[in-house]
PDB file of C-alpha atoms in Angstrom:
ATOM      1  CA  MET A   1    -153.081  48.188 171.521  1.00  0.00           C
ATOM      2  CA  ALA A   2    -149.779  47.037 172.942  1.00  0.00           C
ATOM      3  CA  ILE A   3    -149.103  43.419 172.286  1.00  0.00           C
ATOM      4  CA  ASN A   4    -149.346  42.445 175.893  1.00  0.00           C
ATOM      5  CA  GLU A   5    -152.125  44.732 177.088  1.00  0.00           C
ATOM      6  CA  ILE A   6    -154.282  41.699 177.759  1.00  0.00           C
ATOM      7  CA  LEU A   7    -151.402  39.659 179.069  1.00  0.00           C
ATOM      8  CA  LEU A   8    -152.223  38.236 182.428  1.00  0.00           C
ATOM      9  CA  THR A   9    -149.207  36.012 182.753  1.00  0.00           C
ATOM     10  CA  PRO A  10    -146.451  37.556 184.858  1.00  0.00           C
ATOM     11  CA  SER A  11    -143.300  37.895 182.737  1.00  0.00           C
ATOM     12  CA  TRP A  12    -141.250  35.562 184.974  1.00  0.00           C
ATOM     13  CA  PHE A  13    -143.855  32.851 184.442  1.00  0.00           C
ATOM     14  CA  ILE A  14    -144.397  32.912 180.650  1.00  0.00           C
ATOM     15  CA  SER A  15    -141.781  30.284 179.744  1.00  0.00           C
ATOM     16  CA  LEU A  16    -142.873  27.961 182.548  1.00  0.00           C
ATOM     17  CA  GLU A  17    -146.523  28.465 181.641  1.00  0.00           C
ATOM     18  CA  SER A  18    -145.764  27.575 178.029  1.00  0.00           C
ATOM     19  CA  LEU A  19    -144.171  24.333 179.221  1.00  0.00           C
ATOM     20  CA  PHE A  20    -147.282  23.600 181.323  1.00  0.00           C
ATOM     21  CA  TYR A  21    -149.462  24.153 178.284  1.00  0.00           C
ATOM     22  CA  ILE A  22    -147.286  21.903 176.120  1.00  0.00           C
ATOM     23  CA  ILE A  23    -147.728  19.075 178.631  1.00  0.00           C
ATOM     24  CA  SER A  24    -151.493  19.722 178.878  1.00  0.00           C
ATOM     25  CA  MET A  25    -151.764  19.853 175.089  1.00  0.00           C
ATOM     26  CA  ILE A  26    -150.048  16.477 174.705  1.00  0.00           C
ATOM     27  CA  VAL A  27    -152.274  14.868 177.353  1.00  0.00           C
ATOM     28  CA  THR A  28    -155.523  16.187 175.875  1.00  0.00           C
ATOM     29  CA  PHE A  29    -154.424  15.280 172.370  1.00  0.00           C
ATOM     30  CA  ALA A  30    -153.632  11.702 173.455  1.00  0.00           C
ATOM     31  CA  ILE A  31    -157.053  11.357 175.077  1.00  0.00           C
ATOM     32  CA  SER A  32    -158.790  12.789 172.019  1.00  0.00           C
ATOM     33  CA  PHE A  33    -156.914  10.333 169.787  1.00  0.00           C
ATOM     34  CA  TYR A  34    -157.933   7.359 171.952  1.00  0.00           C
ATOM     35  CA  SER A  35    -161.534   8.595 172.143  1.00  0.00           C
ATOM     36  CA  TYR A  36    -161.634   8.619 168.364  1.00  0.00           C
ATOM     37  CA  LYS A  37    -160.322   5.048 168.309  1.00  0.00           C
ATOM     38  CA  VAL A  38    -163.032   3.994 170.771  1.00  0.00           C
ATOM     39  CA  TYR A  39    -165.670   5.764 168.678  1.00  0.00           C
ATOM     40  CA  LYS A  40    -164.540   3.953 165.506  1.00  0.00           C
ATOM     41  CA  LEU A  41    -164.782   0.594 167.265  1.00  0.00           C
ATOM     42  CA  SER A  42    -167.961   1.116 169.235  1.00  0.00           C
ATOM     43  CA  GLU A  43    -169.798   3.638 167.004  1.00  0.00           C
ATOM     44  CA  ASN A  44    -170.917   5.232 170.262  1.00  0.00           C
ATOM     45  CA  ARG A  45    -171.440   8.908 169.395  1.00  0.00           C
ATOM     46  CA  SER A  46    -170.548  10.046 172.902  1.00  0.00           C
ATOM     47  CA  TYR A  47    -166.938   9.138 172.152  1.00  0.00           C
ATOM     48  CA  LYS A  48    -167.020  11.093 168.927  1.00  0.00           C
ATOM     49  CA  TYR A  49    -168.023  14.127 170.988  1.00  0.00           C
ATOM     50  CA  LEU A  50    -165.419  13.302 173.627  1.00  0.00           C
ATOM     51  CA  PHE A  51    -162.826  13.256 170.823  1.00  0.00           C
ATOM     52  CA  VAL A  52    -164.050  16.639 169.540  1.00  0.00           C
ATOM     53  CA  SER A  53    -164.044  18.082 173.063  1.00  0.00           C
ATOM     54  CA  PHE A  54    -160.500  17.059 173.951  1.00  0.00           C
ATOM     55  CA  PHE A  55    -159.243  17.918 170.475  1.00  0.00           C
ATOM     56  CA  ALA A  56    -160.676  21.427 170.827  1.00  0.00           C
ATOM     57  CA  ILE A  57    -159.066  21.825 174.262  1.00  0.00           C
ATOM     58  CA  SER A  58    -155.744  20.554 172.919  1.00  0.00           C
ATOM     59  CA  PHE A  59    -155.900  22.964 169.981  1.00  0.00           C
ATOM     60  CA  GLY A  60    -156.844  25.784 172.356  1.00  0.00           C
ATOM     61  CA  PHE A  61    -153.659  25.148 174.319  1.00  0.00           C
ATOM     62  CA  LEU A  62    -151.685  25.310 171.084  1.00  0.00           C
ATOM     63  CA  PHE A  63    -152.987  28.828 170.444  1.00  0.00           C
ATOM     64  CA  LYS A  64    -152.164  29.886 173.999  1.00  0.00           C
ATOM     65  CA  ILE A  65    -148.619  28.616 173.502  1.00  0.00           C
ATOM     66  CA  LEU A  66    -148.467  30.618 170.272  1.00  0.00           C
ATOM     67  CA  SER A  67    -149.586  33.784 172.063  1.00  0.00           C
ATOM     68  CA  ASN A  68    -146.920  33.250 174.749  1.00  0.00           C
ATOM     69  CA  LEU A  69    -144.274  32.789 172.068  1.00  0.00           C
ATOM     70  CA  MET A  70    -145.358  36.111 170.521  1.00  0.00           C
ATOM     71  CA  VAL A  71    -144.551  37.821 173.800  1.00  0.00           C
ATOM     72  CA  LEU A  72    -141.354  35.892 174.467  1.00  0.00           C
ATOM     73  CA  TYR A  73    -139.923  36.443 171.002  1.00  0.00           C
ATOM     74  CA  TYR A  74    -141.502  39.796 170.154  1.00  0.00           C
ATOM     75  CA  ASP A  75    -138.159  41.593 170.104  1.00  0.00           C
ATOM     76  CA  LYS A  76    -136.638  38.972 167.824  1.00  0.00           C
ATOM     77  CA  LEU A  77    -139.616  38.827 165.434  1.00  0.00           C
ATOM     78  CA  SER A  78    -140.610  42.482 165.147  1.00  0.00           C
ATOM     79  CA  PRO A  79    -137.591  43.617 163.046  1.00  0.00           C
ATOM     80  CA  TYR A  80    -138.779  41.344 160.252  1.00  0.00           C
ATOM     81  CA  HIS A  81    -141.200  43.119 157.946  1.00  0.00           C
ATOM     82  CA  ILE A  82    -143.473  40.101 157.730  1.00  0.00           C
ATOM     83  CA  PHE A  83    -143.815  40.243 161.493  1.00  0.00           C
ATOM     84  CA  ASN A  84    -144.377  43.970 161.838  1.00  0.00           C
ATOM     85  CA  TYR A  85    -146.068  45.280 164.965  1.00  0.00           C
ATOM     86  CA  LEU A  86    -149.603  45.162 163.588  1.00  0.00           C
ATOM     87  CA  LYS A  87    -149.389  41.582 162.447  1.00  0.00           C
ATOM     88  CA  LEU A  88    -147.823  40.389 165.681  1.00  0.00           C
ATOM     89  CA  SER A  89    -150.576  42.162 167.550  1.00  0.00           C
ATOM     90  CA  TYR A  90    -153.259  40.476 165.455  1.00  0.00           C
ATOM     91  CA  ILE A  91    -151.618  37.070 165.793  1.00  0.00           C
ATOM     92  CA  TYR A  92    -151.347  37.587 169.544  1.00  0.00           C
ATOM     93  CA  THR A  93    -154.951  38.668 170.142  1.00  0.00           C
ATOM     94  CA  GLY A  94    -156.293  36.220 167.560  1.00  0.00           C
ATOM     95  CA  SER A  95    -154.482  33.380 169.336  1.00  0.00           C
ATOM     96  CA  LEU A  96    -155.952  34.375 172.693  1.00  0.00           C
ATOM     97  CA  VAL A  97    -159.482  34.636 171.267  1.00  0.00           C
ATOM     98  CA  LEU A  98    -159.146  31.211 169.644  1.00  0.00           C
ATOM     99  CA  TYR A  99    -157.680  29.784 172.866  1.00  0.00           C
ATOM    100  CA  ALA A 100    -160.680  31.023 174.865  1.00  0.00           C
ATOM    101  CA  PHE A 101    -163.250  29.859 172.300  1.00  0.00           C
ATOM    102  CA  LEU A 102    -161.749  26.386 171.867  1.00  0.00           C
ATOM    103  CA  ILE A 103    -161.359  25.740 175.607  1.00  0.00           C
ATOM    104  CA  LEU A 104    -164.925  26.865 176.267  1.00  0.00           C
ATOM    105  CA  GLY A 105    -166.138  24.869 173.279  1.00  0.00           C
ATOM    106  CA  GLY A 106    -164.450  21.772 174.684  1.00  0.00           C
ATOM    107  CA  TYR A 107    -166.020  22.309 178.109  1.00  0.00           C
ATOM    108  CA  ILE A 108    -169.457  22.937 176.572  1.00  0.00           C
ATOM    109  CA  ILE A 109    -169.328  19.615 174.709  1.00  0.00           C
ATOM    110  CA  LEU A 110    -168.332  17.845 177.935  1.00  0.00           C
ATOM    111  CA  ALA A 111    -171.120  19.606 179.842  1.00  0.00           C
ATOM    112  CA  CYS A 112    -173.677  18.611 177.192  1.00  0.00           C
ATOM    113  CA  LEU A 113    -172.445  15.015 177.304  1.00  0.00           C
ATOM    114  CA  ALA A 114    -172.658  15.049 181.092  1.00  0.00           C
ATOM    115  CA  SER A 115    -176.193  16.441 181.165  1.00  0.00           C
ATOM    116  CA  LYS A 116    -177.286  14.459 178.069  1.00  0.00           C
ATOM    117  CA  VAL A 117    -178.259  17.619 176.211  1.00  0.00           C
ATOM    118  CA  SER A 118    -178.764  16.868 172.548  1.00  0.00           C
ATOM    119  CA  ASN A 119    -180.923  19.839 171.594  1.00  0.00           C
ATOM    120  CA  ARG A 120    -178.955  21.624 168.893  1.00  0.00           C
ATOM    121  CA  LYS A 121    -180.462  25.020 169.711  1.00  0.00           C
ATOM    122  CA  VAL A 122    -179.206  24.756 173.291  1.00  0.00           C
ATOM    123  CA  ILE A 123    -175.740  23.675 172.172  1.00  0.00           C
ATOM    124  CA  PHE A 124    -175.605  26.428 169.558  1.00  0.00           C
ATOM    125  CA  SER A 125    -176.672  29.045 172.123  1.00  0.00           C
ATOM    126  CA  LEU A 126    -173.957  27.913 174.510  1.00  0.00           C
ATOM    127  CA  LEU A 127    -171.365  28.086 171.735  1.00  0.00           C
ATOM    128  CA  LEU A 128    -172.512  31.630 170.917  1.00  0.00           C
ATOM    129  CA  ILE A 129    -172.024  32.618 174.577  1.00  0.00           C
ATOM    130  CA  SER A 130    -168.544  31.090 174.466  1.00  0.00           C
ATOM    131  CA  LEU A 131    -167.798  33.061 171.290  1.00  0.00           C
ATOM    132  CA  LEU A 132    -168.905  36.241 173.082  1.00  0.00           C
ATOM    133  CA  CYS A 133    -166.641  35.437 176.053  1.00  0.00           C
ATOM    134  CA  ALA A 134    -163.790  34.820 173.614  1.00  0.00           C
ATOM    135  CA  VAL A 135    -164.343  38.094 171.745  1.00  0.00           C
ATOM    136  CA  LEU A 136    -164.475  39.954 175.066  1.00  0.00           C
ATOM    137  CA  VAL A 137    -160.918  38.750 175.707  1.00  0.00           C
ATOM    138  CA  ASP A 138    -159.950  41.173 172.930  1.00  0.00           C
ATOM    139  CA  LYS A 139    -162.605  43.892 173.197  1.00  0.00           C
ATOM    140  CA  ALA A 140    -162.822  44.140 176.995  1.00  0.00           C
ATOM    141  CA  ARG A 141    -159.182  43.040 177.392  1.00  0.00           C
ATOM    142  CA  SER A 142    -160.311  40.672 180.072  1.00  0.00           C
ATOM    143  CA  PHE A 143    -160.460  36.954 180.693  1.00  0.00           C
ATOM    144  CA  THR A 144    -163.074  37.409 183.431  1.00  0.00           C
ATOM    145  CA  PHE A 145    -166.047  36.170 181.421  1.00  0.00           C
ATOM    146  CA  PHE A 146    -164.008  33.265 180.109  1.00  0.00           C
ATOM    147  CA  TYR A 147    -163.041  32.170 183.631  1.00  0.00           C
ATOM    148  CA  PHE A 148    -166.566  32.567 184.982  1.00  0.00           C
ATOM    149  CA  PHE A 149    -168.175  30.626 182.165  1.00  0.00           C
ATOM    150  CA  SER A 150    -165.526  27.842 182.416  1.00  0.00           C
ATOM    151  CA  PHE A 151    -166.103  27.688 186.149  1.00  0.00           C
ATOM    152  CA  VAL A 152    -169.882  27.354 185.749  1.00  0.00           C
ATOM    153  CA  LEU A 153    -169.554  24.594 183.132  1.00  0.00           C
ATOM    154  CA  LEU A 154    -167.105  22.676 185.305  1.00  0.00           C
ATOM    155  CA  VAL A 155    -168.802  23.084 188.675  1.00  0.00           C
ATOM    156  CA  VAL A 156    -172.456  22.798 187.642  1.00  0.00           C
ATOM    157  CA  TYR A 157    -172.221  20.082 184.987  1.00  0.00           C
ATOM    158  CA  ILE A 158    -168.919  18.295 184.510  1.00  0.00           C
ATOM    159  CA  ILE A 159    -167.581  17.740 188.042  1.00  0.00           C
ATOM    160  CA  PRO A 160    -170.894  16.448 189.508  1.00  0.00           C
ATOM    161  CA  TYR A 161    -171.239  14.055 186.578  1.00  0.00           C
ATOM    162  CA  MET A 162    -167.689  12.753 187.027  1.00  0.00           C
ATOM    163  CA  TYR A 163    -168.347  12.328 190.752  1.00  0.00           C
ATOM    164  CA  GLU A 164    -171.550  10.372 190.080  1.00  0.00           C
ATOM    165  CA  ASN A 165    -169.685   8.211 187.587  1.00  0.00           C
ATOM    166  CA  TYR A 166    -167.003   7.478 190.173  1.00  0.00           C
ATOM    167  CA  GLN A 167    -169.678   6.626 192.763  1.00  0.00           C
ATOM    168  CA  LYS A 168    -171.319   4.247 190.278  1.00  0.00           C
ATOM    169  CA  LYS A 169    -168.202   2.562 188.907  1.00  0.00           C
ATOM    170  CA  LYS A 170    -165.913   2.794 191.954  1.00  0.00           C
ATOM    171  CA  ILE A 171    -162.787   2.213 189.873  1.00  0.00           C
ATOM    172  CA  ARG A 172    -159.450   3.959 190.197  1.00  0.00           C
ATOM    173  CA  SER A 173    -159.473   5.547 186.743  1.00  0.00           C
ATOM    174  CA  SER A 174    -162.914   7.118 187.276  1.00  0.00           C
ATOM    175  CA  TYR A 175    -161.678   8.532 190.587  1.00  0.00           C
ATOM    176  CA  LEU A 176    -158.626  10.007 188.859  1.00  0.00           C
ATOM    177  CA  VAL A 177    -160.756  11.568 186.104  1.00  0.00           C
ATOM    178  CA  PHE A 178    -163.090  13.081 188.721  1.00  0.00           C
ATOM    179  CA  SER A 179    -160.098  14.400 190.715  1.00  0.00           C
ATOM    180  CA  SER A 180    -158.626  15.903 187.577  1.00  0.00           C
ATOM    181  CA  PHE A 181    -161.758  17.871 186.734  1.00  0.00           C
ATOM    182  CA  LEU A 182    -162.197  18.877 190.368  1.00  0.00           C
ATOM    183  CA  LEU A 183    -158.703  20.374 190.316  1.00  0.00           C
ATOM    184  CA  LEU A 184    -159.538  22.174 187.059  1.00  0.00           C
ATOM    185  CA  GLY A 185    -162.530  23.695 188.829  1.00  0.00           C
ATOM    186  CA  ILE A 186    -160.303  24.811 191.716  1.00  0.00           C
ATOM    187  CA  ALA A 187    -157.789  26.243 189.229  1.00  0.00           C
ATOM    188  CA  ASN A 188    -160.540  28.231 187.522  1.00  0.00           C
ATOM    189  CA  PHE A 189    -161.658  29.540 190.898  1.00  0.00           C
ATOM    190  CA  SER A 190    -158.106  30.676 191.508  1.00  0.00           C
ATOM    191  CA  PHE A 191    -158.151  32.573 188.183  1.00  0.00           C
ATOM    192  CA  ILE A 192    -161.468  34.224 189.151  1.00  0.00           C
ATOM    193  CA  ILE A 193    -159.983  35.364 192.470  1.00  0.00           C
ATOM    194  CA  ARG A 194    -157.072  36.756 190.495  1.00  0.00           C
ATOM    195  CA  THR A 195    -159.377  38.863 188.332  1.00  0.00           C
ATOM    196  CA  VAL A 196    -161.049  40.308 191.428  1.00  0.00           C
ATOM    197  CA  TYR A 197    -157.876  40.661 193.459  1.00  0.00           C
ATOM    198  CA  PRO A 198    -155.068  41.017 190.960  1.00  0.00           C
ATOM    199  CA  TYR A 199    -152.433  39.234 192.998  1.00  0.00           C
ATOM    200  CA  LEU A 200    -150.368  37.563 190.366  1.00  0.00           C
ATOM    201  CA  ARG A 201    -149.637  34.613 192.609  1.00  0.00           C
ATOM    202  CA  PHE A 202    -153.213  33.360 192.212  1.00  0.00           C
ATOM    203  CA  TYR A 203    -152.651  33.112 188.489  1.00  0.00           C
ATOM    204  CA  ALA A 204    -149.463  31.063 188.830  1.00  0.00           C
ATOM    205  CA  LEU A 205    -151.146  28.953 191.535  1.00  0.00           C
ATOM    206  CA  GLY A 206    -154.082  28.286 189.221  1.00  0.00           C
ATOM    207  CA  GLN A 207    -151.742  27.209 186.451  1.00  0.00           C
ATOM    208  CA  PHE A 208    -149.861  24.855 188.790  1.00  0.00           C
ATOM    209  CA  ILE A 209    -153.150  23.304 189.867  1.00  0.00           C
ATOM    210  CA  SER A 210    -154.216  22.953 186.212  1.00  0.00           C
ATOM    211  CA  LEU A 211    -150.963  21.213 185.392  1.00  0.00           C
ATOM    212  CA  ILE A 212    -151.474  18.750 188.266  1.00  0.00           C
ATOM    213  CA  ALA A 213    -154.999  18.134 186.965  1.00  0.00           C
ATOM    214  CA  PHE A 214    -153.692  17.198 183.523  1.00  0.00           C
ATOM    215  CA  ILE A 215    -150.925  15.057 184.980  1.00  0.00           C
ATOM    216  CA  ILE A 216    -153.560  13.134 186.958  1.00  0.00           C
ATOM    217  CA  LEU A 217    -155.549  12.720 183.736  1.00  0.00           C
ATOM    218  CA  LEU A 218    -152.393  11.421 182.083  1.00  0.00           C
ATOM    219  CA  ILE A 219    -151.807   8.950 184.936  1.00  0.00           C
ATOM    220  CA  SER A 220    -155.381   7.728 184.572  1.00  0.00           C
ATOM    221  CA  PHE A 221    -154.866   7.273 180.832  1.00  0.00           C
ATOM    222  CA  ILE A 222    -151.582   5.393 181.309  1.00  0.00           C
ATOM    223  CA  LEU A 223    -153.234   3.073 183.859  1.00  0.00           C
ATOM    224  CA  VAL A 224    -155.988   2.346 181.323  1.00  0.00           C
ATOM    225  CA  LEU A 225    -153.460   1.536 178.586  1.00  0.00           C
ATOM    226  CA  LYS A 226    -151.448  -0.704 180.901  1.00  0.00           C
ATOM    227  CA  LYS A 227    -154.493  -2.869 181.643  1.00  0.00           C
TER     228      LYS A 227
ATOM    229  CA  MET B   1    -181.222  -7.091 182.170  1.00  0.00           C
ATOM    230  CA  GLU B   2    -178.797  -4.291 181.311  1.00  0.00           C
ATOM    231  CA  ARG B   3    -178.821  -3.330 177.644  1.00  0.00           C
ATOM    232  CA  ARG B   4    -175.514  -4.232 176.034  1.00  0.00           C
ATOM    233  CA  ASP B   5    -173.720  -1.804 173.753  1.00  0.00           C
ATOM    234  CA  LYS B   6    -172.215  -2.907 170.462  1.00  0.00           C
ATOM    235  CA  LEU B   7    -168.716  -3.442 171.831  1.00  0.00           C
ATOM    236  CA  LYS B   8    -170.038  -5.649 174.622  1.00  0.00           C
ATOM    237  CA  ILE B   9    -172.010  -7.784 172.197  1.00  0.00           C
ATOM    238  CA  ILE B  10    -168.949  -8.260 169.972  1.00  0.00           C
ATOM    239  CA  HIS B  11    -166.903  -9.050 173.077  1.00  0.00           C
ATOM    240  CA  ASP B  12    -169.451 -11.631 174.271  1.00  0.00           C
ATOM    241  CA  MET B  13    -169.505 -13.326 170.864  1.00  0.00           C
ATOM    242  CA  LEU B  14    -165.714 -13.542 170.700  1.00  0.00           C
ATOM    243  CA  VAL B  15    -165.480 -14.803 174.282  1.00  0.00           C
ATOM    244  CA  ALA B  16    -168.024 -17.502 173.422  1.00  0.00           C
ATOM    245  CA  MET B  17    -165.703 -18.648 170.607  1.00  0.00           C
ATOM    246  CA  GLN B  18    -162.613 -18.451 172.784  1.00  0.00           C
ATOM    247  CA  ASP B  19    -164.288 -20.464 175.545  1.00  0.00           C
ATOM    248  CA  LYS B  20    -165.010 -23.230 173.057  1.00  0.00           C
ATOM    249  CA  GLY B  21    -161.339 -23.568 172.160  1.00  0.00           C
ATOM    250  CA  GLY B  22    -161.375 -20.913 169.478  1.00  0.00           C
ATOM    251  CA  LYS B  23    -164.239 -22.188 167.336  1.00  0.00           C
ATOM    252  CA  ILE B  24    -167.948 -22.574 167.792  1.00  0.00           C
ATOM    253  CA  LYS B  25    -170.955 -23.929 165.933  1.00  0.00           C
ATOM    254  CA  PRO B  26    -173.572 -21.370 164.814  1.00  0.00           C
ATOM    255  CA  THR B  27    -176.279 -22.773 167.079  1.00  0.00           C
ATOM    256  CA  HIS B  28    -174.005 -22.642 170.114  1.00  0.00           C
ATOM    257  CA  LEU B  29    -173.045 -19.077 169.279  1.00  0.00           C
ATOM    258  CA  LEU B  30    -176.716 -18.136 168.967  1.00  0.00           C
ATOM    259  CA  TYR B  31    -177.353 -19.509 172.427  1.00  0.00           C
ATOM    260  CA  LYS B  32    -174.222 -18.062 174.038  1.00  0.00           C
ATOM    261  CA  SER B  33    -174.529 -14.611 172.487  1.00  0.00           C
ATOM    262  CA  ASN B  34    -178.152 -14.225 173.596  1.00  0.00           C
ATOM    263  CA  LEU B  35    -179.165 -12.615 170.328  1.00  0.00           C
ATOM    264  CA  SER B  36    -181.870 -13.248 167.787  1.00  0.00           C
ATOM    265  CA  HIS B  37    -180.764 -15.067 164.647  1.00  0.00           C
ATOM    266  CA  SER B  38    -181.053 -11.958 162.488  1.00  0.00           C
ATOM    267  CA  LYS B  39    -179.077  -9.813 164.961  1.00  0.00           C
ATOM    268  CA  MET B  40    -176.404 -12.458 165.253  1.00  0.00           C
ATOM    269  CA  GLN B  41    -176.062 -12.546 161.452  1.00  0.00           C
ATOM    270  CA  LEU B  42    -175.700  -8.751 161.388  1.00  0.00           C
ATOM    271  CA  TYR B  43    -172.965  -8.825 163.995  1.00  0.00           C
ATOM    272  CA  LEU B  44    -171.239 -11.748 162.293  1.00  0.00           C
ATOM    273  CA  GLU B  45    -171.073  -9.754 159.067  1.00  0.00           C
ATOM    274  CA  GLU B  46    -169.342  -7.004 160.979  1.00  0.00           C
ATOM    275  CA  LEU B  47    -166.961  -9.474 162.627  1.00  0.00           C
ATOM    276  CA  PHE B  48    -166.091 -10.981 159.241  1.00  0.00           C
ATOM    277  CA  GLY B  49    -165.639  -7.495 157.800  1.00  0.00           C
ATOM    278  CA  LYS B  50    -163.244  -6.494 160.565  1.00  0.00           C
ATOM    279  CA  GLY B  51    -161.342  -9.787 160.258  1.00  0.00           C
ATOM    280  CA  LEU B  52    -162.078 -10.800 163.840  1.00  0.00           C
ATOM    281  CA  VAL B  53    -163.781 -14.033 162.853  1.00  0.00           C
ATOM    282  CA  LYS B  54    -163.558 -16.477 159.948  1.00  0.00           C
ATOM    283  CA  GLU B  55    -165.667 -19.382 158.789  1.00  0.00           C
ATOM    284  CA  GLU B  56    -164.466 -22.984 158.656  1.00  0.00           C
ATOM    285  CA  HIS B  57    -166.070 -26.134 157.358  1.00  0.00           C
ATOM    286  CA  LYS B  58    -165.293 -29.570 158.737  1.00  0.00           C
ATOM    287  CA  ASP B  59    -167.147 -32.502 157.212  1.00  0.00           C
ATOM    288  CA  THR B  60    -170.706 -31.173 157.063  1.00  0.00           C
ATOM    289  CA  ASN B  61    -170.282 -28.824 159.997  1.00  0.00           C
ATOM    290  CA  LYS B  62    -169.787 -25.095 159.877  1.00  0.00           C
ATOM    291  CA  PHE B  63    -167.727 -23.337 162.559  1.00  0.00           C
ATOM    292  CA  TYR B  64    -167.004 -19.726 163.377  1.00  0.00           C
ATOM    293  CA  VAL B  65    -163.372 -19.315 164.346  1.00  0.00           C
ATOM    294  CA  ILE B  66    -161.801 -16.419 166.209  1.00  0.00           C
ATOM    295  CA  THR B  67    -158.775 -14.977 164.379  1.00  0.00           C
ATOM    296  CA  GLN B  68    -155.601 -13.370 165.768  1.00  0.00           C
ATOM    297  CA  GLU B  69    -157.259  -9.999 165.221  1.00  0.00           C
ATOM    298  CA  GLY B  70    -160.193 -11.211 167.276  1.00  0.00           C
ATOM    299  CA  ILE B  71    -157.890 -12.243 170.099  1.00  0.00           C
ATOM    300  CA  LYS B  72    -156.202  -8.824 169.915  1.00  0.00           C
ATOM    301  CA  PHE B  73    -159.612  -7.177 170.136  1.00  0.00           C
ATOM    302  CA  LEU B  74    -160.368  -9.117 173.322  1.00  0.00           C
ATOM    303  CA  GLU B  75    -157.053  -7.992 174.804  1.00  0.00           C
ATOM    304  CA  ASN B  76    -157.834  -4.372 173.892  1.00  0.00           C
ATOM    305  CA  TYR B  77    -161.416  -4.626 175.097  1.00  0.00           C
ATOM    306  CA  ARG B  78    -160.395  -4.429 178.724  1.00  0.00           C
ATOM    307  CA  LYS B  79    -158.519  -1.190 178.029  1.00  0.00           C
ATOM    308  CA  ILE B  80    -161.429   0.257 176.106  1.00  0.00           C
ATOM    309  CA  LYS B  81    -163.890  -0.755 178.831  1.00  0.00           C
ATOM    310  CA  GLU B  82    -161.727   0.859 181.496  1.00  0.00           C
ATOM    311  CA  PHE B  83    -161.447   4.036 179.387  1.00  0.00           C
ATOM    312  CA  THR B  84    -165.207   4.253 178.829  1.00  0.00           C
ATOM    313  CA  ASP B  85    -165.871   3.510 182.516  1.00  0.00           C
ATOM    314  CA  SER B  86    -163.460   6.239 183.599  1.00  0.00           C
ATOM    315  CA  PHE B  87    -165.469   8.880 181.711  1.00  0.00           C
ATOM    316  CA  GLY B  88    -168.805   7.155 181.982  1.00  0.00           C
ATOM    317  CA  PHE B  89    -170.302   8.333 178.713  1.00  0.00           C
TER     318      PHE B  89
END
């Protein structure tokens, strides 16, 4: 399989997309770090799971960045024996599978927190579905299942919960968090449209919207720290 | 009455000390913290362990005194509360 047979990023956009993911990775890592701090102080398990969720998402972005770098620097790396074609191919597809699994894993934890699901069988089943979606990125050479599953988790569980929280608390930071996840839902919808109608612009649009979502999350986090 | 989480209880105990000029008698703390004696002792052990509170003796009286760490905790509490409210978990 050619290294970029499952590439969905237009070539002109790969560098910019990598920058977007670096920013998103830093934001999600910062939130995971603070969640862990809150968990240590409060011993509230929800914040342990929030830490795990954002850490998984952050790590997922790292693997996506790695896969983009494989494509960007393929010509420079492939002459080296250690980076022969086969290995680069495995690193590339492996990175994408891990990206998909970690992002979905992060969303599943958030969805379970939002719907107060603590049944381990349910959580395990959802993680198995996410693993299937991730493997299909390689086997079916498609992100379709990944985007659909992300969209369902966001729209059915996470966004409504964040909206209810904003309605209850009526504070600026809860509004920003809700807006952020709403934009992530819209971004995912854009990716789904792209899989049905392969106009590359929907992909870039979705990534721009995702970036704005993470910037809003960052703003919310900064406002919290400035309190 | 809304059930308080652990952080809120610790916050309320430290605020009770701060409101009394930084130190408080055990009986006053019991009243202000709205806890049973055994619960208050449990939380005090944690506060001592984390260095947020220390014990002082003056004449025959015992006082619980908020430390610099305790004051820092109160400053950080607002941030933590805002963070937890923003996600709502």
